[in-house]
Coordinates of C-alpha atoms and ligand atoms in Angstrom, one line a residue:
M1 CA 77.6 101.3 148.9
R2 CA 77.6 105.0 150.0
G3 CA 79.8 108.0 148.5
L4 CA 82.5 109.6 150.7
M5 CA 82.0 112.9 150.3
M6 CA 81.2 115.2 152.7
D7 CA 77.4 116.3 154.0
Y8 CA 77.7 120.2 153.0
E9 CA 74.6 121.4 152.9
L10 CA 73.6 124.1 149.9
T11 CA 72.9 127.5 151.0
L12 CA 73.5 131.6 149.7
L13 CA 76.3 131.6 153.1
P14 CA 79.3 130.5 151.1
I15 CA 78.0 132.6 148.1
F16 CA 78.3 135.8 150.3
D17 CA 80.7 135.1 151.9
R18 CA 83.2 134.2 148.8
A19 CA 82.2 137.7 147.4
G20 CA 83.2 139.2 150.2
R21 CA 86.7 136.9 151.2
Y22 CA 87.9 137.0 147.6
F23 CA 87.1 139.6 145.4
P24 CA 86.7 142.9 148.0
D25 CA 87.3 145.5 145.3
V26 CA 85.0 144.4 143.1
E27 CA 82.3 147.1 142.1
L28 CA 78.5 147.4 143.2
V29 CA 77.5 150.0 141.3
S30 CA 73.9 152.1 142.1
R31 CA 71.7 154.5 139.9
W32 CA 69.9 156.8 142.3
P33 CA 66.3 158.1 141.7
D34 CA 67.7 161.9 140.9
K35 CA 70.4 159.4 138.4
S36 CA 73.8 160.2 140.9
I37 CA 75.5 156.9 141.2
Q38 CA 76.9 155.2 144.1
R39 CA 79.9 153.2 144.0
S40 CA 80.9 150.3 146.5
T41 CA 82.4 146.7 146.6
Y42 CA 81.4 143.3 147.5
G43 CA 84.5 144.5 150.4
E44 CA 81.8 147.1 152.1
F45 CA 78.5 144.7 151.4
H46 CA 79.7 141.8 153.1
K47 CA 80.1 144.3 156.1
R48 CA 77.1 145.8 155.6
V49 CA 74.6 142.6 155.0
Q50 CA 76.2 141.6 158.6
K51 CA 75.0 145.4 160.1
L52 CA 71.6 144.4 158.3
A53 CA 71.3 140.9 159.6
N54 CA 71.8 142.0 163.0
A55 CA 69.5 145.0 163.1
L56 CA 66.9 142.6 161.6
V57 CA 67.6 140.6 164.3
R58 CA 67.4 143.4 167.1
L59 CA 63.9 144.2 165.0
G60 CA 62.7 140.8 166.1
L61 CA 63.1 138.8 163.3
K62 CA 62.8 135.2 164.4
P63 CA 63.2 132.0 162.1
G64 CA 60.9 132.1 158.8
D65 CA 59.6 135.4 159.3
R66 CA 59.0 137.3 155.7
V67 CA 60.3 140.5 155.4
A68 CA 59.4 142.2 151.9
T69 CA 61.1 144.8 150.1
L70 CA 59.4 147.5 147.9
G71 CA 62.0 148.5 145.8
W72 CA 63.8 149.3 142.3
N73 CA 67.6 147.7 141.7
H74 CA 70.3 149.0 143.8
S75 CA 73.1 147.6 146.0
R76 CA 70.6 148.1 149.5
H77 CA 68.4 145.6 148.1
L78 CA 71.7 143.2 147.0
E79 CA 72.4 143.7 150.8
A80 CA 68.3 143.0 151.4
Y81 CA 68.9 139.8 149.3
F82 CA 71.6 138.2 151.7
A83 CA 71.0 139.3 155.4
I84 CA 67.5 138.3 155.3
P85 CA 67.9 134.9 154.3
L86 CA 71.5 134.6 155.8
A87 CA 69.7 136.1 159.2
G88 CA 67.0 132.7 159.5
G89 CA 64.9 134.9 157.6
V90 CA 62.5 135.0 153.8
L91 CA 62.9 137.5 151.3
H92 CA 59.8 138.8 150.1
T93 CA 60.1 140.6 147.1
L94 CA 57.2 143.0 146.0
N95 CA 56.5 144.6 142.7
P96 CA 55.2 148.1 142.8
R97 CA 53.1 148.2 139.8
L98 CA 50.9 146.4 141.8
S99 CA 47.7 147.8 142.6
G100 CA 47.1 148.7 146.7
Q101 CA 44.7 145.5 146.7
D102 CA 47.0 143.6 145.1
L103 CA 49.8 144.1 147.5
A104 CA 47.7 144.2 150.4
Y105 CA 46.3 140.5 149.7
I106 CA 49.8 139.4 148.9
M107 CA 51.7 140.7 152.0
N108 CA 48.7 139.1 154.6
H109 CA 48.5 136.3 152.6
A110 CA 52.4 136.1 152.8
E111 CA 52.1 137.4 156.7
D112 CA 54.8 140.0 156.2
R113 CA 56.2 140.7 159.2
L114 CA 58.3 144.1 157.9
L115 CA 59.4 146.1 155.3
L116 CA 62.1 147.2 153.6
V117 CA 60.8 150.0 151.2
D118 CA 62.6 152.9 148.8
D119 CA 61.6 156.2 149.5
V120 CA 60.5 157.2 146.1
L121 CA 58.1 154.2 146.6
L122 CA 56.2 155.5 149.6
P123 CA 53.4 156.8 148.5
V124 CA 53.0 152.8 146.6
Y125 CA 53.1 151.8 150.6
E126 CA 50.4 154.4 151.3
R127 CA 48.2 152.6 149.1
F128 CA 48.3 150.0 150.8
H129 CA 49.3 150.7 154.5
K130 CA 45.9 150.3 157.0
D131 CA 45.1 146.9 155.2
V132 CA 48.4 145.3 156.8
N133 CA 50.4 144.6 159.9
L134 CA 53.7 145.3 160.2
R135 CA 55.8 145.3 163.2
A136 CA 58.2 148.2 161.3
V137 CA 58.5 149.9 158.0
V138 CA 62.6 150.8 156.8
V139 CA 62.8 153.3 154.4
W140 CA 66.0 153.2 151.7
T141 CA 66.2 157.0 151.4
H142 CA 68.4 159.0 149.5
G143 CA 68.3 162.8 150.4
H144 CA 65.3 163.0 152.4
A145 CA 64.7 161.9 155.8
A146 CA 62.4 158.7 156.7
P147 CA 59.0 159.7 157.9
D148 CA 57.9 159.6 161.3
F149 CA 56.8 155.9 161.3
A150 CA 59.9 154.7 159.7
I151 CA 62.6 153.3 160.9
D152 CA 65.8 154.9 158.3
Y153 CA 68.3 152.2 156.7
E154 CA 71.5 153.5 157.1
Q155 CA 70.9 155.2 160.3
M156 CA 69.1 151.9 161.5
I157 CA 72.5 149.9 160.7
E158 CA 75.2 152.0 161.3
P159 CA 75.8 151.5 165.2
E160 CA 75.4 147.7 164.3
M161 CA 78.7 145.2 164.4
N162 CA 79.3 144.4 160.9
T163 CA 79.9 140.6 162.4
F164 CA 76.8 138.5 162.5
A165 CA 76.5 135.0 164.2
F166 CA 75.0 133.6 161.2
P167 CA 72.9 131.0 162.7
N168 CA 72.5 127.1 161.2
I169 CA 70.8 127.0 158.1
E170 CA 70.2 123.5 156.7
E171 CA 69.5 123.6 152.6
G172 CA 65.8 122.8 152.2
Q173 CA 65.0 126.2 154.7
A174 CA 63.4 128.9 153.1
A175 CA 64.6 131.6 151.6
G176 CA 62.8 134.0 149.1
L177 CA 59.3 134.2 148.5
C178 CA 57.8 135.6 145.3
Y179 CA 54.5 135.7 143.8
T180 CA 53.4 135.3 140.6
S181 CA 52.2 138.4 138.3
G182 CA 48.6 137.4 138.1
T183 CA 47.9 137.1 134.2
T184 CA 46.5 134.2 135.1
G185 CA 44.0 134.9 138.7
K186 CA 45.1 135.5 141.8
P187 CA 48.9 136.1 142.9
K188 CA 50.3 132.8 143.6
G189 CA 53.1 132.2 145.8
V190 CA 56.6 130.7 145.2
V191 CA 59.0 129.4 148.0
Y192 CA 62.6 129.2 147.1
S193 CA 64.9 127.3 149.0
H194 CA 68.4 128.1 149.4
R195 CA 69.4 124.7 147.6
A196 CA 67.2 125.6 144.7
L197 CA 68.8 129.3 144.5
V198 CA 72.3 128.0 144.8
L199 CA 71.8 125.2 142.3
H200 CA 69.7 127.8 139.6
S201 CA 73.4 129.7 140.0
M202 CA 75.8 127.2 139.2
V203 CA 73.5 126.0 136.1
S204 CA 72.7 130.2 134.7
A205 CA 76.7 131.1 135.0
L206 CA 77.3 127.9 132.7
P207 CA 79.0 129.7 129.6
D208 CA 75.8 127.7 127.5
A209 CA 73.1 129.3 130.5
L210 CA 73.3 133.0 130.8
G211 CA 76.8 133.0 131.6
L212 CA 78.6 135.1 134.6
S213 CA 82.1 135.0 135.2
C214 CA 84.5 137.9 137.8
G215 CA 84.9 139.4 134.4
D216 CA 81.9 140.3 133.7
A217 CA 79.6 143.8 134.5
M218 CA 76.3 142.6 134.5
L219 CA 73.5 145.0 134.6
P220 CA 69.7 143.0 135.6
V221 CA 67.3 145.8 133.7
V222 CA 65.0 143.1 135.0
P223 CA 63.5 144.1 138.3
M224 CA 64.7 142.9 141.7
F225 CA 61.1 142.3 142.4
H226 CA 60.6 139.8 139.4
V227 CA 61.8 136.3 140.3
N228 CA 64.9 137.9 142.1
A229 CA 65.9 139.6 138.7
W230 CA 66.3 135.9 137.5
G231 CA 68.2 135.2 140.1
L232 CA 71.0 137.1 138.3
P233 CA 72.1 139.4 141.8
F234 CA 72.7 135.5 143.2
T235 CA 74.5 133.9 140.3
A236 CA 76.9 137.0 140.0
T237 CA 77.5 137.3 143.8
M238 CA 78.6 133.4 143.3
V239 CA 81.3 134.4 140.8
G240 CA 82.5 138.0 141.9
T241 CA 80.8 139.8 139.3
K242 CA 80.2 143.8 139.1
Q243 CA 76.7 144.6 139.6
V244 CA 75.6 147.6 137.7
F245 CA 72.0 148.6 139.0
P246 CA 70.2 151.0 137.0
G247 CA 67.4 152.4 140.1
P248 CA 64.0 153.1 138.3
H249 CA 65.5 155.1 135.6
L250 CA 64.8 151.7 132.7
D251 CA 64.0 154.0 129.6
A252 CA 66.4 153.6 126.6
K253 CA 69.1 156.0 127.0
S254 CA 69.9 155.7 130.3
L255 CA 70.0 152.4 129.8
L256 CA 72.6 152.3 126.7
E257 CA 74.1 155.6 129.2
L258 CA 74.9 153.1 132.3
F259 CA 76.1 150.2 129.7
Q260 CA 78.7 152.7 128.2
K261 CA 79.9 154.5 131.4
E262 CA 80.4 151.1 133.3
K263 CA 81.0 148.9 130.4
V264 CA 78.5 146.3 130.8
T265 CA 78.8 143.0 129.5
L266 CA 75.8 141.2 129.9
T267 CA 72.0 142.4 130.7
A268 CA 69.2 141.0 130.9
G269 CA 65.0 142.0 130.9
V270 CA 62.2 141.6 128.7
P271 CA 61.6 142.2 125.1
T272 CA 60.0 145.7 125.5
V273 CA 63.0 146.9 127.3
W274 CA 65.0 145.9 124.2
L275 CA 62.7 147.1 121.5
G276 CA 62.7 150.6 123.0
I277 CA 67.0 150.2 123.1
L278 CA 67.1 148.8 119.2
D279 CA 64.2 152.1 118.4
E280 CA 67.0 154.1 120.0
L281 CA 69.9 152.5 118.2
D282 CA 68.5 152.6 114.9
R283 CA 67.3 156.9 115.1
N284 CA 70.6 157.7 116.7
P285 CA 73.3 155.8 114.7
G286 CA 76.7 155.6 116.0
V287 CA 75.9 157.5 119.2
W288 CA 75.8 154.8 122.2
D289 CA 79.0 153.1 122.4
T290 CA 78.0 149.4 123.2
S291 CA 81.4 147.0 121.8
S292 CA 81.7 146.1 125.9
I293 CA 77.7 143.9 125.4
K294 CA 78.8 140.4 125.1
A295 CA 75.2 139.3 125.7
M296 CA 71.8 140.9 126.0
I297 CA 69.3 138.1 127.8
V298 CA 65.6 138.1 126.9
G299 CA 63.3 136.2 128.5
G300 CA 59.6 136.7 130.4
A301 CA 57.9 137.2 126.7
A302 CA 58.6 135.9 123.4
A303 CA 61.6 137.7 122.0
P304 CA 60.6 139.0 118.2
R305 CA 62.8 137.5 115.6
S306 CA 63.1 140.3 114.1
M307 CA 64.1 141.9 116.6
I308 CA 67.3 139.5 117.3
E309 CA 67.4 140.2 113.7
G310 CA 67.7 144.1 114.5
F311 CA 70.5 143.8 117.1
D312 CA 72.6 140.7 115.5
K313 CA 72.6 143.0 111.3
R314 CA 72.3 146.5 112.4
H315 CA 74.2 146.2 115.8
G316 CA 76.4 143.8 115.9
L317 CA 74.9 142.9 119.7
R318 CA 73.6 139.4 120.7
V319 CA 70.6 138.8 122.2
I320 CA 69.7 135.9 123.8
H321 CA 66.5 134.5 124.1
A322 CA 65.3 132.3 127.6
W323 CA 62.3 131.0 129.3
G324 CA 61.1 130.7 132.8
M325 CA 58.8 130.9 135.3
T326 CA 58.1 132.1 138.8
E327 CA 57.8 128.8 140.0
T328 CA 60.9 128.0 138.3
T329 CA 63.1 130.3 140.3
P330 CA 63.3 131.0 136.6
L331 CA 65.8 129.6 134.9
G332 CA 64.0 126.7 132.3
T333 CA 66.0 127.2 128.5
V334 CA 67.8 129.3 126.3
A335 CA 68.2 129.7 123.3
R336 CA 72.4 129.3 122.4
L337 CA 73.1 126.8 119.5
K338 CA 74.3 123.8 119.4
P339 CA 78.0 124.0 117.1
H340 CA 77.0 122.4 114.2
L341 CA 73.5 124.4 114.0
E342 CA 75.9 127.3 113.9
K343 CA 76.7 126.2 110.8
A344 CA 73.2 126.4 109.4
T345 CA 71.6 129.0 107.3
E346 CA 71.3 132.3 108.9
E347 CA 67.3 132.5 108.3
E348 CA 67.6 128.8 110.0
R349 CA 69.8 129.7 112.8
L350 CA 67.7 132.9 113.3
R351 CA 64.6 131.0 113.6
M352 CA 66.3 129.0 116.3
R353 CA 67.6 131.8 117.8
A354 CA 63.8 133.0 117.9
A355 CA 62.7 130.0 119.6
Q356 CA 62.7 129.5 123.3
G357 CA 65.6 127.3 123.3
L358 CA 67.0 124.0 125.2
P359 CA 66.9 122.8 128.4
V360 CA 69.2 123.8 131.0
P361 CA 71.0 120.8 132.9
F362 CA 68.9 119.8 136.0
V363 CA 65.2 120.8 133.9
E364 CA 63.7 118.1 132.7
T365 CA 60.5 118.7 129.9
R366 CA 58.0 116.6 128.6
V367 CA 55.3 117.5 126.2
V368 CA 51.8 116.5 127.1
G369 CA 48.8 116.4 124.7
E370 CA 44.8 117.7 124.5
N371 CA 44.3 113.7 124.9
G372 CA 46.4 113.6 128.6
A373 CA 49.3 111.4 126.7
V374 CA 53.0 112.3 126.8
A375 CA 54.0 113.2 123.2
P376 CA 56.0 110.5 122.2
D377 CA 57.5 112.1 119.2
G378 CA 58.4 115.5 120.7
K379 CA 56.6 117.3 117.0
S380 CA 53.1 117.4 118.4
M381 CA 51.8 120.7 120.3
G382 CA 51.4 119.7 123.9
E383 CA 51.6 121.6 127.1
L384 CA 54.7 121.6 128.4
Q385 CA 55.7 120.3 131.6
V386 CA 58.7 120.5 133.8
R387 CA 60.4 118.9 137.0
G388 CA 64.0 119.3 138.6
P389 CA 65.7 120.9 141.6
W390 CA 64.3 124.8 141.0
V391 CA 60.9 123.9 140.0
A392 CA 58.0 124.5 142.4
K393 CA 56.4 121.7 143.4
S394 CA 53.7 123.3 144.9
Y395 CA 52.3 126.7 145.4
F396 CA 52.0 128.6 149.5
Q397 CA 49.1 128.1 150.9
N398 CA 47.3 127.5 148.0
P399 CA 45.2 124.0 148.0
A400 CA 42.9 125.8 145.1
E401 CA 46.1 125.2 142.1
A402 CA 47.3 121.6 143.4
D403 CA 46.3 120.5 139.9
K404 CA 49.2 122.9 138.3
F405 CA 51.2 120.3 139.9
T406 CA 51.2 116.2 138.4
M407 CA 50.8 112.7 140.6
D408 CA 53.7 111.8 139.1
G409 CA 55.8 115.0 140.1
W410 CA 55.4 117.6 137.3
F411 CA 54.9 120.4 136.9
R412 CA 52.1 121.9 134.2
T413 CA 53.3 125.3 133.1
G414 CA 50.5 126.3 130.5
D415 CA 52.3 127.1 127.7
I416 CA 51.8 125.4 124.8
V417 CA 54.6 124.1 122.7
T418 CA 56.6 121.7 120.2
V419 CA 59.8 120.5 120.4
D420 CA 62.0 120.0 117.7
G421 CA 64.5 116.5 117.2
E422 CA 67.5 119.0 118.8
G423 CA 65.2 119.2 122.0
Y424 CA 64.1 123.2 121.0
V425 CA 61.4 124.0 123.2
R426 CA 59.1 126.5 120.8
I427 CA 56.6 127.5 122.8
T428 CA 53.5 128.5 120.6
D429 CA 51.3 129.7 123.1
R430 CA 50.0 129.7 127.0
S431 CA 46.9 127.4 126.6
K432 CA 45.0 130.3 127.5
D433 CA 45.6 132.5 124.7
L434 CA 45.7 129.6 122.0
I435 CA 42.8 131.0 119.5
K436 CA 40.2 128.3 118.2
S437 CA 39.2 128.9 114.6
G438 CA 36.6 126.8 113.2
G439 CA 37.9 123.8 115.1
E440 CA 41.7 124.7 114.4
W441 CA 44.6 126.4 116.6
I442 CA 46.1 129.6 115.6
S443 CA 48.8 130.9 117.5
S444 CA 48.7 134.5 119.2
V445 CA 52.1 135.3 119.5
D446 CA 53.3 133.9 115.9
L447 CA 50.7 136.6 115.0
E448 CA 51.9 139.0 116.4
N449 CA 55.4 138.3 116.4
A450 CA 55.1 139.1 112.6
L451 CA 53.0 141.7 112.7
M452 CA 56.1 143.0 115.4
G453 CA 58.3 142.8 111.9
H454 CA 56.4 145.2 110.2
P455 CA 58.8 148.3 109.9
S456 CA 55.6 151.1 110.6
V457 CA 54.6 148.3 113.7
K458 CA 55.9 149.2 117.0
E459 CA 53.7 146.9 119.1
A460 CA 51.2 144.1 118.7
A461 CA 49.4 141.6 120.7
V462 CA 46.5 139.3 119.0
V463 CA 43.9 137.5 121.2
A464 CA 40.9 135.5 120.3
V465 CA 37.4 137.7 120.1
A466 CA 34.1 135.3 120.2
H467 CA 32.7 135.2 116.8
P468 CA 29.0 133.7 116.0
R469 CA 30.3 131.2 113.0
W470 CA 34.2 130.3 114.0
G471 CA 34.3 130.9 117.5
E472 CA 37.0 132.9 118.5
R473 CA 38.5 134.4 114.9
P474 CA 41.9 136.2 115.8
V475 CA 41.8 140.5 116.5
A476 CA 45.0 142.6 116.3
A477 CA 45.4 145.4 118.9
V478 CA 49.0 147.1 117.1
V479 CA 50.6 150.3 118.1
L480 CA 52.4 152.4 115.5
K481 CA 55.7 153.6 115.7
D482 CA 55.5 157.6 115.7
G483 CA 55.0 158.6 112.6
S484 CA 54.1 156.1 110.5
K485 CA 51.5 154.3 109.3
A486 CA 50.1 151.2 107.4
T487 CA 46.5 150.4 106.7
P488 CA 44.4 147.2 108.1
H489 CA 45.0 145.9 104.5
E490 CA 48.6 146.3 104.2
L491 CA 49.1 144.5 107.6
T492 CA 47.1 141.9 105.9
E493 CA 49.5 141.7 102.9
Y494 CA 52.1 141.9 104.5
L495 CA 51.3 138.4 107.1
T496 CA 49.9 136.6 103.7
P497 CA 52.9 135.2 102.9
L498 CA 53.3 133.7 106.1
F499 CA 50.2 131.7 107.1
A500 CA 47.6 129.7 106.5
R501 CA 44.7 132.3 105.6
Y502 CA 42.4 131.3 108.0
W503 CA 45.3 132.7 110.5
L504 CA 44.6 136.0 109.3
P505 CA 43.5 138.7 111.9
D506 CA 39.7 139.2 111.1
S507 CA 40.1 142.9 112.2
Y508 CA 43.3 145.7 113.6
V509 CA 42.1 147.8 116.3
Y510 CA 44.7 150.9 116.4
M511 CA 46.1 151.8 120.1
D512 CA 47.8 153.9 121.8
A513 CA 49.3 151.9 124.1
I514 CA 48.7 147.8 124.8
P515 CA 47.8 147.2 128.3
R516 CA 50.5 145.6 130.1
N517 CA 50.3 143.5 133.2
A518 CA 53.0 144.2 136.8
T519 CA 56.2 142.8 134.8
G520 CA 55.7 144.7 131.8
K521 CA 53.8 142.0 129.8
F522 CA 50.7 142.6 127.2
L523 CA 48.0 141.8 129.5
K524 CA 46.1 139.9 127.0
S525 CA 43.2 139.5 129.4
A526 CA 42.7 143.6 129.7
L527 CA 42.9 143.6 125.8
R528 CA 40.4 140.6 125.5
D529 CA 38.0 142.6 127.8
Q530 CA 38.3 145.6 125.7
L531 CA 37.2 144.0 122.6
K532 CA 35.0 141.4 123.4
D533 CA 31.9 143.5 122.6
H534 CA 33.5 143.9 119.0
R535 CA 31.6 144.2 116.4
W536 CA 32.6 141.8 113.5
E537 CA 30.3 143.7 110.7
E538 CA 31.7 147.0 111.3
S539 CA 35.3 145.8 110.7
P540 CA 36.8 144.9 107.3
V541 CA 37.4 141.0 107.1
P542 CA 40.7 141.0 105.3
G543 CA 41.4 137.5 106.1
R544 CA 38.8 136.4 103.6
Ligands
ADP1 P1 53.1 135.0 135.2 O1 52.8 133.7 134.8 O2 52.3 135.6 136.2 O3 52.9 135.9 133.6 P2 55.6 134.8 135.0 O4 57.0 136.1 135.0 O5 56.7 133.5 136.4 O6 54.4 135.0 135.6 O7 55.7 134.5 133.9 C1 56.2 133.0 133.1 C2 55.1 132.9 131.9 O8 56.0 134.4 131.2 C3 55.8 131.2 131.3 O9 54.6 130.7 131.5 C4 55.5 131.7 129.8 O10 54.3 132.1 129.0 C5 56.1 133.7 129.9 N1 57.2 133.7 129.3 C6 58.6 133.7 130.2 N2 59.2 133.9 129.2 C7 58.8 133.6 127.4 C8 60.1 133.5 126.3 N3 61.3 133.3 126.5 N4 58.8 133.6 125.5 C9 57.4 132.9 125.5 N5 57.3 133.4 126.8 C10 57.8 133.3 127.4

């Protein structure tokens, strides 16, 4: 027997429409490059998106055309988030921190036809413009005229009608396209359907997931070019949340200022952002009012436990750890504690909150061991595989990467994990970052998280370096806090009670900064390259 419910396509249109209809006065706040603040509302947004959709069609947008954006977080970018897919196009966000060569590769692979770009990012465009073939370039200007070769965004949408004849869209149609940041090889395209974005938004908004409501004010520190700012702009629009966009100003002081001024309740970003904010709060206690903040979501890389603890104990701020990938739209797991775990000791609670967390509804997980068998007990270490309605089933035009998707319908994340009896996933490492020493695995993530708990250490990354006797040994790259000191001997003493002896790094390399990829994560491949000629005999071997 069939259910007797309507066939209703899950597209972004009802999300967009609801915000304009029921939350017309809720604010969208943007900070521009000159630090000025602009206030708008969902009511204005509702009209401007339709103007933009009309303008895109006038520029020749055809169903399925890819439209690239190269911009920071602001309300015009939000307009593009909706106008492009609602006009039948595909929103392709570009990461301005990538090289010109990578950007050209990605745009040509995606066959982008139009580009919307921030005026302050035109120098990035200059780096690749000769290598791409675009129908038009539209510039989000702020206090400057658009260059001759381009169209000014405001002038383009101004004469357009503020109602748009939305085409019929079916839920399986592509809405967005995002390339992985390429820490593991050439960037790979992930194509999000309308349905995936809708279901992802619904689950993200749940209180046990990211938790968003119309009473919140959400500030995405995570850039709108990084997995759609983790889908937060879609989720927030769905529930009518006030959105606060920081523009290019992502330093700790600028963010704290905005949290305070706009009474932000929920914010999200990668660990390096929160490490900077924690440092600022520690240095200047009592200066910043963070009392409006209910949750700070951290993801994209492992959140050091010492950071979660520092925010909690010293500043009464709640960090929520989450895991995801470009291929999972990105939300996969969230480390909120089940009620009975809230009763555990403080130590245990912290341990659980520093794990990657419990899979959200509709994300199924399994762990597959080295022998290819699915781990039955939930305890053994292995590769995390996932499936669900917002998990990619293949990459965009990339048969070479087909082996990331198993024959029985799972996506291979490349993350090595254990899953505890409660179902909480804990990442040990990415498969390529694990260190194999004398036949035993060593987790680089565990070592670097522990090192970042040392009072003098600002950042640490641990990588495998080839070793004549052990195959590989861990070497730690360390950035010290300003004015702090820590010798290799002191660091080893600090780690000794925490790890088996053979885990301890054999050598420490002090750096001014650890190389990062375009999304702010440690670029371990570059670090491995830098350290590949490391001479063991020259360095002390404190581990043994
Ligand atoms: P890339 O794969 O190019 O780095 P993604 O942004 O898709 O780009 O990164 C996904 C990866 O980031 C995951 O596979 C995982 O290794 C890492 N990651 C994401 N969130 C976390 C987290 N909370 N803890 C540890 N690692 C994480």
